[in-house]
Amino acid sequence: MRPLSYTQISQYRTCPLSYKLQYIDGLRPKDKWYFSFGSTLHLCTEYFFKVKVPPPPSLEALLSFYETKWISQGYESAEEEAKYRAYGREILTGFWQIHHPDFRMPLAVEHMFYVDIEGVKLRGYIDRVDKLDSGGLAIVDYKTNQNLFTVDDLEKDLQLTLYQLAVQEIWQLPVERLTLYHLRSNTPCSCGPRAASQLDAARQMVLTVAESIAREEFPAVENQYCPCDFAEHCPYYRQQYMEARPELARQGVLPGLVAADAVEEYVALQSQIKELKSRLEELRQVIVDFCQAEGLNRVFGQEHAVTCKMMEKAGFDEDAVRALLEPVGLWPQVTSFDPERLKRLLDDEGVAKEIRDKIRALEQVLATFPRLSVRRLAKEE
Ligand code: SF4
């Protein structure tokens, strides 16, 4: 199996199909300005820190490097590109002013790594690794995200966890600090290292992803980034492309019905059913109230009559039945398997984890069935 990177693992976990389309089928995602912008700034931070001996480059050298490395792809207009180009200069000027005066040589910059996790190769590039006075290591990852990182972002960041795994294995030194460096505000957002249990969980997660890929499990999973650049190959969106790309259509129409008409009629009927159900309940209540107020058991219309009769729902008191049956050993014959109770038991920390894990391992798909859900499409401008 080929090595996995953090980006690939993360994409697989978000939507296995989009992972397959990009990394196995080789489809190329569209250029995006924010990837270009981020890549250009990453090259510049690398240029600044990757000197053989201090001092680091001057501000003029850094900005001139920036101009030569500017990546133009993905911007929507020349104005947008010019705006971000100026913004990048501003960010780098701030970066240089902060890091030039107390420049220290990092241990590694843009460090490429391969680590082995039980036969699965994990690969990546770490933006920067610093050696601390304490003898431990600090990992820095540059980000061009819009918003500053929260404590929660830092604690859940999978990339930092995987990088800690790699750094500890490569240098055999403890990692003491993890940092997501917010370039737009030149703010380092840091937290302590991951615990051994978190590193174990990350290793396990990498193995699980690798196993799923090896088993060729590539379902489409809708997520916040949908539709992605490969929507025309996705079962959630492909039908929209069928008219324009007939080769994508195996069957553009339902038997005797255009698919689009079937959808609209289905939604219209659903809404009518909802209205009818609500009116039916309203009338039922009117008739019941009338019968109760007038002491009637039947109300007549022109062609129909409705009978209103009080019904009783019989049942058993569980405790009383149990008290009777348990002593004679018959109680197990009337209790049945209750999936809801089982779910509650799985969440119950009072039950041994080993037992709960064993129960979870027994979970399997018992049946599959189609379920239709309706969403309103945004009107195009
Ligand atoms: S559109 Fe969404 S569900 Fe479909 S492949 Fe892309 S990410 Fe996956």
Coordinates of C-alpha atoms and ligand atoms in Angstrom, one line a residue:
M1 CA 0.0 0.0 0.0
R2 CA 1.3 3.5 -0.8
P3 CA 2.1 5.8 2.0
L4 CA -0.6 7.9 3.6
S5 CA -0.4 11.6 4.4
Y6 CA -2.4 13.6 6.9
T7 CA -4.3 15.2 4.0
Q8 CA -5.2 11.9 2.5
I9 CA -6.3 10.4 5.9
S10 CA -8.3 13.5 6.6
Q11 CA -10.0 13.4 3.2
Y12 CA -10.8 9.7 3.5
R13 CA -12.4 10.4 6.9
T14 CA -14.5 13.2 5.5
C15 CA -15.6 11.4 2.4
P16 CA -14.0 8.1 1.2
L17 CA -15.3 8.6 -2.3
S18 CA -13.7 11.9 -2.8
Y19 CA -10.4 10.4 -1.5
K20 CA -10.7 7.6 -4.1
L21 CA -11.5 10.0 -6.9
Q22 CA -8.5 12.2 -6.1
Y23 CA -5.8 9.9 -4.9
I24 CA -6.7 6.6 -6.7
D25 CA -8.4 7.7 -9.9
G26 CA -6.2 10.7 -10.2
L27 CA -8.8 13.4 -10.7
R28 CA -7.4 16.9 -10.1
P29 CA -9.3 19.3 -7.8
K30 CA -9.9 22.8 -9.1
D31 CA -7.3 25.5 -8.3
K32 CA -8.4 27.6 -5.2
W33 CA -7.0 30.9 -4.3
Y34 CA -6.6 30.0 -0.7
F35 CA -4.4 27.0 -1.5
S36 CA -2.2 29.3 -3.7
F37 CA -2.1 31.9 -1.0
G38 CA -1.2 29.4 1.7
S39 CA 1.4 27.7 -0.4
T40 CA 3.2 31.0 -1.3
L41 CA 3.3 32.0 2.4
H42 CA 4.6 28.6 3.4
L43 CA 7.4 28.9 0.9
C44 CA 8.4 32.2 2.4
T45 CA 8.4 31.0 6.0
E46 CA 10.6 28.1 4.8
Y47 CA 12.9 30.5 3.0
F48 CA 13.2 32.7 6.2
F49 CA 14.0 29.8 8.6
K50 CA 16.0 27.5 6.3
V51 CA 19.3 29.3 6.4
K52 CA 22.5 27.4 6.9
V53 CA 23.8 30.0 9.5
P54 CA 22.2 33.1 11.0
P55 CA 21.2 35.8 10.2
P56 CA 18.0 35.1 8.4
P57 CA 17.2 36.9 5.2
S58 CA 16.5 40.7 5.3
L59 CA 13.0 42.0 4.9
E60 CA 13.9 43.1 1.3
A61 CA 15.1 39.6 0.5
L62 CA 12.1 38.0 2.0
L63 CA 9.7 40.2 0.1
S64 CA 11.5 39.8 -3.1
F65 CA 11.5 36.0 -2.7
Y66 CA 7.7 36.3 -2.1
E67 CA 7.2 38.1 -5.4
T68 CA 9.2 35.5 -7.3
K69 CA 7.3 32.6 -5.7
W70 CA 3.8 34.2 -5.9
I71 CA 1.3 31.5 -7.1
S72 CA -1.5 33.0 -9.3
Q73 CA -3.8 30.1 -9.7
G74 CA -7.4 30.1 -8.4
Y75 CA -8.0 33.8 -7.9
E76 CA -11.3 35.0 -9.4
S77 CA -10.1 38.3 -10.8
A78 CA -7.0 40.4 -11.1
E79 CA -8.3 42.7 -8.4
E80 CA -8.8 39.9 -6.0
E81 CA -5.3 38.6 -6.7
A82 CA -3.8 42.1 -6.2
K83 CA -5.6 42.5 -2.9
Y84 CA -4.2 39.2 -1.5
R85 CA -0.8 39.9 -2.9
A86 CA -0.7 43.1 -0.9
Y87 CA -2.1 41.3 2.1
G88 CA 0.6 38.7 1.9
R89 CA 3.3 41.4 1.9
E90 CA 1.7 42.9 5.0
I91 CA 1.7 39.5 6.8
L92 CA 5.3 38.7 5.9
T93 CA 6.4 42.1 7.0
G94 CA 4.9 41.5 10.4
F95 CA 6.3 38.0 10.4
W96 CA 9.8 39.3 9.7
Q97 CA 9.5 42.0 12.4
I98 CA 8.6 39.4 15.0
H99 CA 11.1 36.7 14.1
H100 CA 14.1 38.6 12.9
P101 CA 15.2 40.1 16.2
D102 CA 15.3 36.9 18.2
F103 CA 16.1 34.5 15.4
R104 CA 17.1 31.0 16.5
M105 CA 18.0 28.2 14.1
P106 CA 15.3 25.6 14.1
L107 CA 16.1 21.9 14.3
A108 CA 14.3 21.3 11.1
V109 CA 12.3 23.2 8.5
E110 CA 9.9 21.7 6.0
H111 CA 11.1 18.3 7.2
M112 CA 9.9 15.3 5.1
F113 CA 9.3 12.2 7.1
Y114 CA 8.2 8.6 6.6
V115 CA 7.2 6.6 9.7
D116 CA 6.0 3.1 9.9
I117 CA 2.8 2.3 11.9
E118 CA 2.5 -1.5 12.0
G119 CA 3.3 -1.8 8.3
V120 CA 1.4 1.4 7.2
K121 CA 3.7 4.2 6.0
L122 CA 2.8 7.7 7.2
R123 CA 4.4 10.5 5.3
G124 CA 4.4 14.3 5.5
Y125 CA 6.2 17.5 5.7
I126 CA 6.6 19.3 9.1
D127 CA 6.8 23.1 8.7
R128 CA 9.2 23.6 11.6
V129 CA 10.7 21.7 14.6
D130 CA 12.5 23.7 17.3
K131 CA 14.8 22.4 20.0
L132 CA 13.8 23.9 23.4
D133 CA 16.2 24.9 26.2
S134 CA 14.8 22.1 28.2
G135 CA 16.0 19.6 25.6
G136 CA 12.5 18.8 24.4
L137 CA 11.1 19.6 21.0
A138 CA 8.4 22.0 19.7
I139 CA 6.4 21.5 16.5
V140 CA 5.1 24.5 14.5
D141 CA 2.6 24.3 11.7
Y142 CA 1.8 27.4 9.7
K143 CA -1.8 28.1 8.8
T144 CA -3.5 30.8 6.7
N145 CA -7.0 30.1 8.1
Q146 CA -9.2 33.1 8.5
N147 CA -10.0 32.7 12.2
L148 CA -7.7 32.3 15.1
F149 CA -7.5 28.8 16.6
T150 CA -9.5 28.0 19.8
V151 CA -8.2 25.7 22.5
D152 CA -10.6 23.1 21.1
D153 CA -9.1 23.4 17.6
L154 CA -5.7 22.9 19.0
E155 CA -6.6 19.9 21.2
K156 CA -8.4 18.1 18.3
D157 CA -6.0 18.9 15.5
L158 CA -5.1 15.5 14.0
Q159 CA -2.2 16.9 12.0
L160 CA -0.4 18.0 15.2
T161 CA -1.0 14.6 16.7
L162 CA 0.4 12.7 13.7
Y163 CA 3.4 15.1 13.6
Q164 CA 4.1 14.5 17.3
L165 CA 4.1 10.7 16.5
A166 CA 6.6 11.3 13.7
V167 CA 8.9 13.7 15.5
Q168 CA 9.2 11.5 18.6
E169 CA 10.0 8.6 16.5
I170 CA 12.6 10.5 14.3
W171 CA 14.4 12.4 17.0
Q172 CA 13.7 10.1 20.0
L173 CA 13.1 13.2 22.1
P174 CA 10.0 14.3 23.9
V175 CA 7.7 16.8 22.2
E176 CA 6.8 19.5 24.7
R177 CA 4.8 22.0 22.6
L178 CA 2.5 21.9 19.6
T179 CA 1.8 25.1 17.8
L180 CA -0.6 26.2 15.0
Y181 CA 0.9 29.5 13.8
H182 CA -1.9 31.8 12.6
L183 CA -0.1 33.7 9.8
R184 CA -2.8 36.3 9.2
S185 CA -2.4 37.7 12.7
N186 CA 1.1 36.3 13.3
T187 CA -0.1 34.6 16.4
P188 CA 1.3 31.3 17.6
C189 CA -1.5 29.2 19.2
S190 CA 0.1 26.6 21.4
C191 CA -0.8 23.7 23.6
G192 CA 1.1 20.9 25.4
P193 CA 1.9 17.5 23.8
R194 CA -0.6 14.7 23.3
A195 CA -0.8 12.0 25.9
A196 CA 0.3 8.5 25.1
S197 CA -3.3 7.3 24.9
Q198 CA -4.1 10.0 22.3
L199 CA -1.1 8.9 20.2
D200 CA -2.2 5.3 20.5
A201 CA -5.7 6.3 19.3
A202 CA -4.2 8.2 16.4
R203 CA -2.1 5.1 15.4
Q204 CA -5.2 3.0 15.6
M205 CA -7.1 5.4 13.5
V206 CA -4.4 5.4 10.8
L207 CA -4.5 1.6 10.7
T208 CA -8.3 1.6 10.5
V209 CA -8.2 4.1 7.5
A210 CA -5.5 2.0 5.8
E211 CA -7.6 -1.2 6.3
S212 CA -10.7 0.4 4.9
I213 CA -8.7 1.7 1.8
A214 CA -7.2 -1.8 1.3
R215 CA -10.8 -3.3 1.4
E216 CA -11.8 -0.6 -1.2
E217 CA -14.5 0.9 1.0
F218 CA -15.3 4.2 -0.7
P219 CA -18.8 5.3 0.1
A220 CA -19.8 8.9 -0.6
V221 CA -20.4 10.6 2.7
E222 CA -22.1 14.0 2.6
N223 CA -20.3 16.7 4.6
Q224 CA -19.9 20.4 5.1
Y225 CA -17.7 20.8 1.9
C226 CA -20.3 19.2 -0.5
P227 CA -20.5 19.5 -3.4
C228 CA -16.8 18.9 -3.9
D229 CA -14.9 19.3 -7.2
F230 CA -15.8 15.8 -8.2
A231 CA -19.6 16.1 -7.8
E232 CA -20.3 14.8 -11.2
H233 CA -18.9 11.4 -10.1
C234 CA -20.9 11.4 -6.8
P235 CA -24.2 9.5 -6.4
Y236 CA -25.6 12.5 -4.5
Y237 CA -25.0 15.0 -7.3
R238 CA -24.3 13.0 -10.5
Q239 CA -27.9 13.1 -11.7
Q240 CA -27.7 16.9 -12.0
Y241 CA -25.0 16.5 -14.6
M242 CA -26.8 13.8 -16.6
E243 CA -28.5 16.1 -19.0
A244 CA -25.4 18.0 -19.8
R245 CA -23.2 14.9 -19.9
P246 CA -25.4 12.1 -21.3
E247 CA -22.5 9.6 -20.9
L248 CA -22.9 9.9 -17.1
A249 CA -26.6 8.8 -17.4
R250 CA -27.4 5.2 -17.2
Q251 CA -31.1 6.1 -16.9
G252 CA -32.1 9.7 -17.1
V253 CA -35.8 9.0 -16.6
L254 CA -37.8 6.9 -14.3
P255 CA -40.2 4.4 -16.0
G256 CA -42.9 6.6 -17.7
L257 CA -41.8 9.7 -15.7
V258 CA -39.2 12.4 -16.0
A259 CA -37.1 12.2 -12.8
A260 CA -37.5 15.9 -12.1
D261 CA -41.3 15.6 -12.3
A262 CA -41.3 12.6 -10.0
V263 CA -39.3 14.5 -7.4
E264 CA -41.6 17.6 -7.5
E265 CA -44.7 15.5 -7.4
Y266 CA -43.4 13.4 -4.5
V267 CA -42.6 16.5 -2.5
A268 CA -46.0 18.1 -3.4
L269 CA -47.8 15.0 -2.2
Q270 CA -45.8 14.9 1.0
S271 CA -46.8 18.4 1.8
Q272 CA -50.5 17.6 0.9
I273 CA -50.4 14.6 3.2
K274 CA -49.0 16.7 6.0
E275 CA -51.8 19.3 5.6
L276 CA -54.5 16.5 5.3
K277 CA -53.2 14.8 8.5
S278 CA -53.4 18.0 10.4
R279 CA -57.0 18.7 9.2
L280 CA -58.0 15.1 10.0
E281 CA -56.7 15.5 13.5
E282 CA -58.5 18.8 13.9
L283 CA -61.9 17.3 12.7
R284 CA -61.4 14.2 14.9
Q285 CA -61.0 16.4 17.9
V286 CA -64.1 18.5 17.0
I287 CA -66.2 15.3 16.7
V288 CA -64.9 13.8 20.0
D289 CA -65.5 17.1 21.8
F290 CA -69.0 17.3 20.4
C291 CA -69.9 13.7 21.3
Q292 CA -68.5 14.1 24.9
A293 CA -70.3 17.5 25.4
E294 CA -73.7 16.1 24.1
G295 CA -73.4 12.6 25.5
L296 CA -73.5 11.0 22.0
N297 CA -71.9 7.9 20.7
R298 CA -72.6 8.7 17.0
V299 CA -72.7 11.8 14.8
F300 CA -74.4 11.8 11.4
G301 CA -73.3 13.6 8.2
Q302 CA -75.3 13.6 4.9
E303 CA -73.9 10.3 3.7
H304 CA -71.8 8.9 6.5
A305 CA -71.9 8.5 10.3
V306 CA -69.0 8.5 12.7
T307 CA -69.2 6.4 15.8
C308 CA -67.3 7.6 18.9
K309 CA -66.6 4.9 21.4
M310 CA -64.3 5.0 24.4
M311 CA -61.7 2.2 24.0
E312 CA -59.5 0.7 26.7
K313 CA -55.9 -0.1 26.2
A314 CA -55.1 -3.1 28.3
G315 CA -51.6 -3.9 29.5
F316 CA -49.6 -5.3 32.4
D317 CA -47.8 -3.7 35.2
E318 CA -44.2 -4.8 34.7
D319 CA -43.2 -5.0 38.4
A320 CA -46.3 -7.0 39.3
V321 CA -45.7 -9.5 36.4
R322 CA -42.1 -9.8 37.2
A323 CA -42.8 -10.5 40.9
L324 CA -45.0 -13.3 39.8
L325 CA -42.9 -14.9 37.1
E326 CA -39.4 -14.5 38.4
P327 CA -39.7 -16.9 41.4
V328 CA -40.9 -19.6 39.1
G329 CA -38.2 -19.0 36.5
L330 CA -40.5 -17.7 33.7
W331 CA -39.4 -14.1 33.6
P332 CA -36.7 -14.6 30.9
Q333 CA -39.4 -15.9 28.6
V334 CA -41.3 -12.6 28.4
T335 CA -38.4 -10.1 28.4
S336 CA -37.0 -9.4 24.9
F337 CA -34.0 -7.8 23.4
D338 CA -34.2 -4.0 23.5
P339 CA -31.7 -2.2 21.2
E340 CA -32.4 1.2 23.0
R341 CA -31.5 -0.3 26.4
L342 CA -28.4 -1.8 24.8
K343 CA -27.4 1.7 23.5
R344 CA -27.8 3.1 27.0
L345 CA -25.7 0.3 28.4
L346 CA -22.9 1.1 25.9
D347 CA -22.9 4.7 27.2
D348 CA -22.8 3.6 30.8
E349 CA -19.3 4.1 32.2
G350 CA -20.3 1.9 35.1
V351 CA -20.2 -1.1 32.8
A352 CA -16.6 -2.5 32.2
K353 CA -15.1 -1.0 29.1
E354 CA -13.9 -4.4 28.0
I355 CA -17.5 -5.7 27.9
R356 CA -18.7 -2.5 26.1
D357 CA -15.9 -2.9 23.5
K358 CA -16.9 -6.5 22.9
I359 CA -20.5 -5.6 22.4
R360 CA -19.5 -2.8 20.0
A361 CA -17.4 -5.3 18.0
L362 CA -20.6 -7.3 17.5
E363 CA -22.4 -4.5 15.7
Q364 CA -23.2 -5.3 12.1
V365 CA -25.5 -4.1 9.3
L366 CA -28.6 -6.3 9.7
A367 CA -30.5 -4.9 6.7
T368 CA -30.3 -2.0 4.2
F369 CA -33.4 -0.1 3.0
P370 CA -33.9 3.1 1.0
R371 CA -35.1 6.2 2.8
L372 CA -36.1 9.4 1.0
S373 CA -35.4 12.8 2.5
V374 CA -36.3 16.1 0.9
R375 CA -34.2 19.2 0.7
R376 CA -35.1 22.6 -0.9
L377 CA -32.6 23.6 -3.5
A378 CA -31.2 27.2 -3.4
K379 CA -32.6 29.2 -6.3
E380 CA -29.8 30.2 -8.7
E381 CA -29.4 33.9 -9.3
Ligands
SF4_1 S1 -19.9 15.8 -3.4 FE1 -19.7 15.3 -1.2 S2 -20.4 13.2 -0.9 FE2 -20.0 13.5 -3.1 S3 -17.9 12.8 -3.4 FE3 -17.8 15.0 -3.1 S4 -17.4 15.2 -0.8 FE4 -18.2 13.1 -1.2

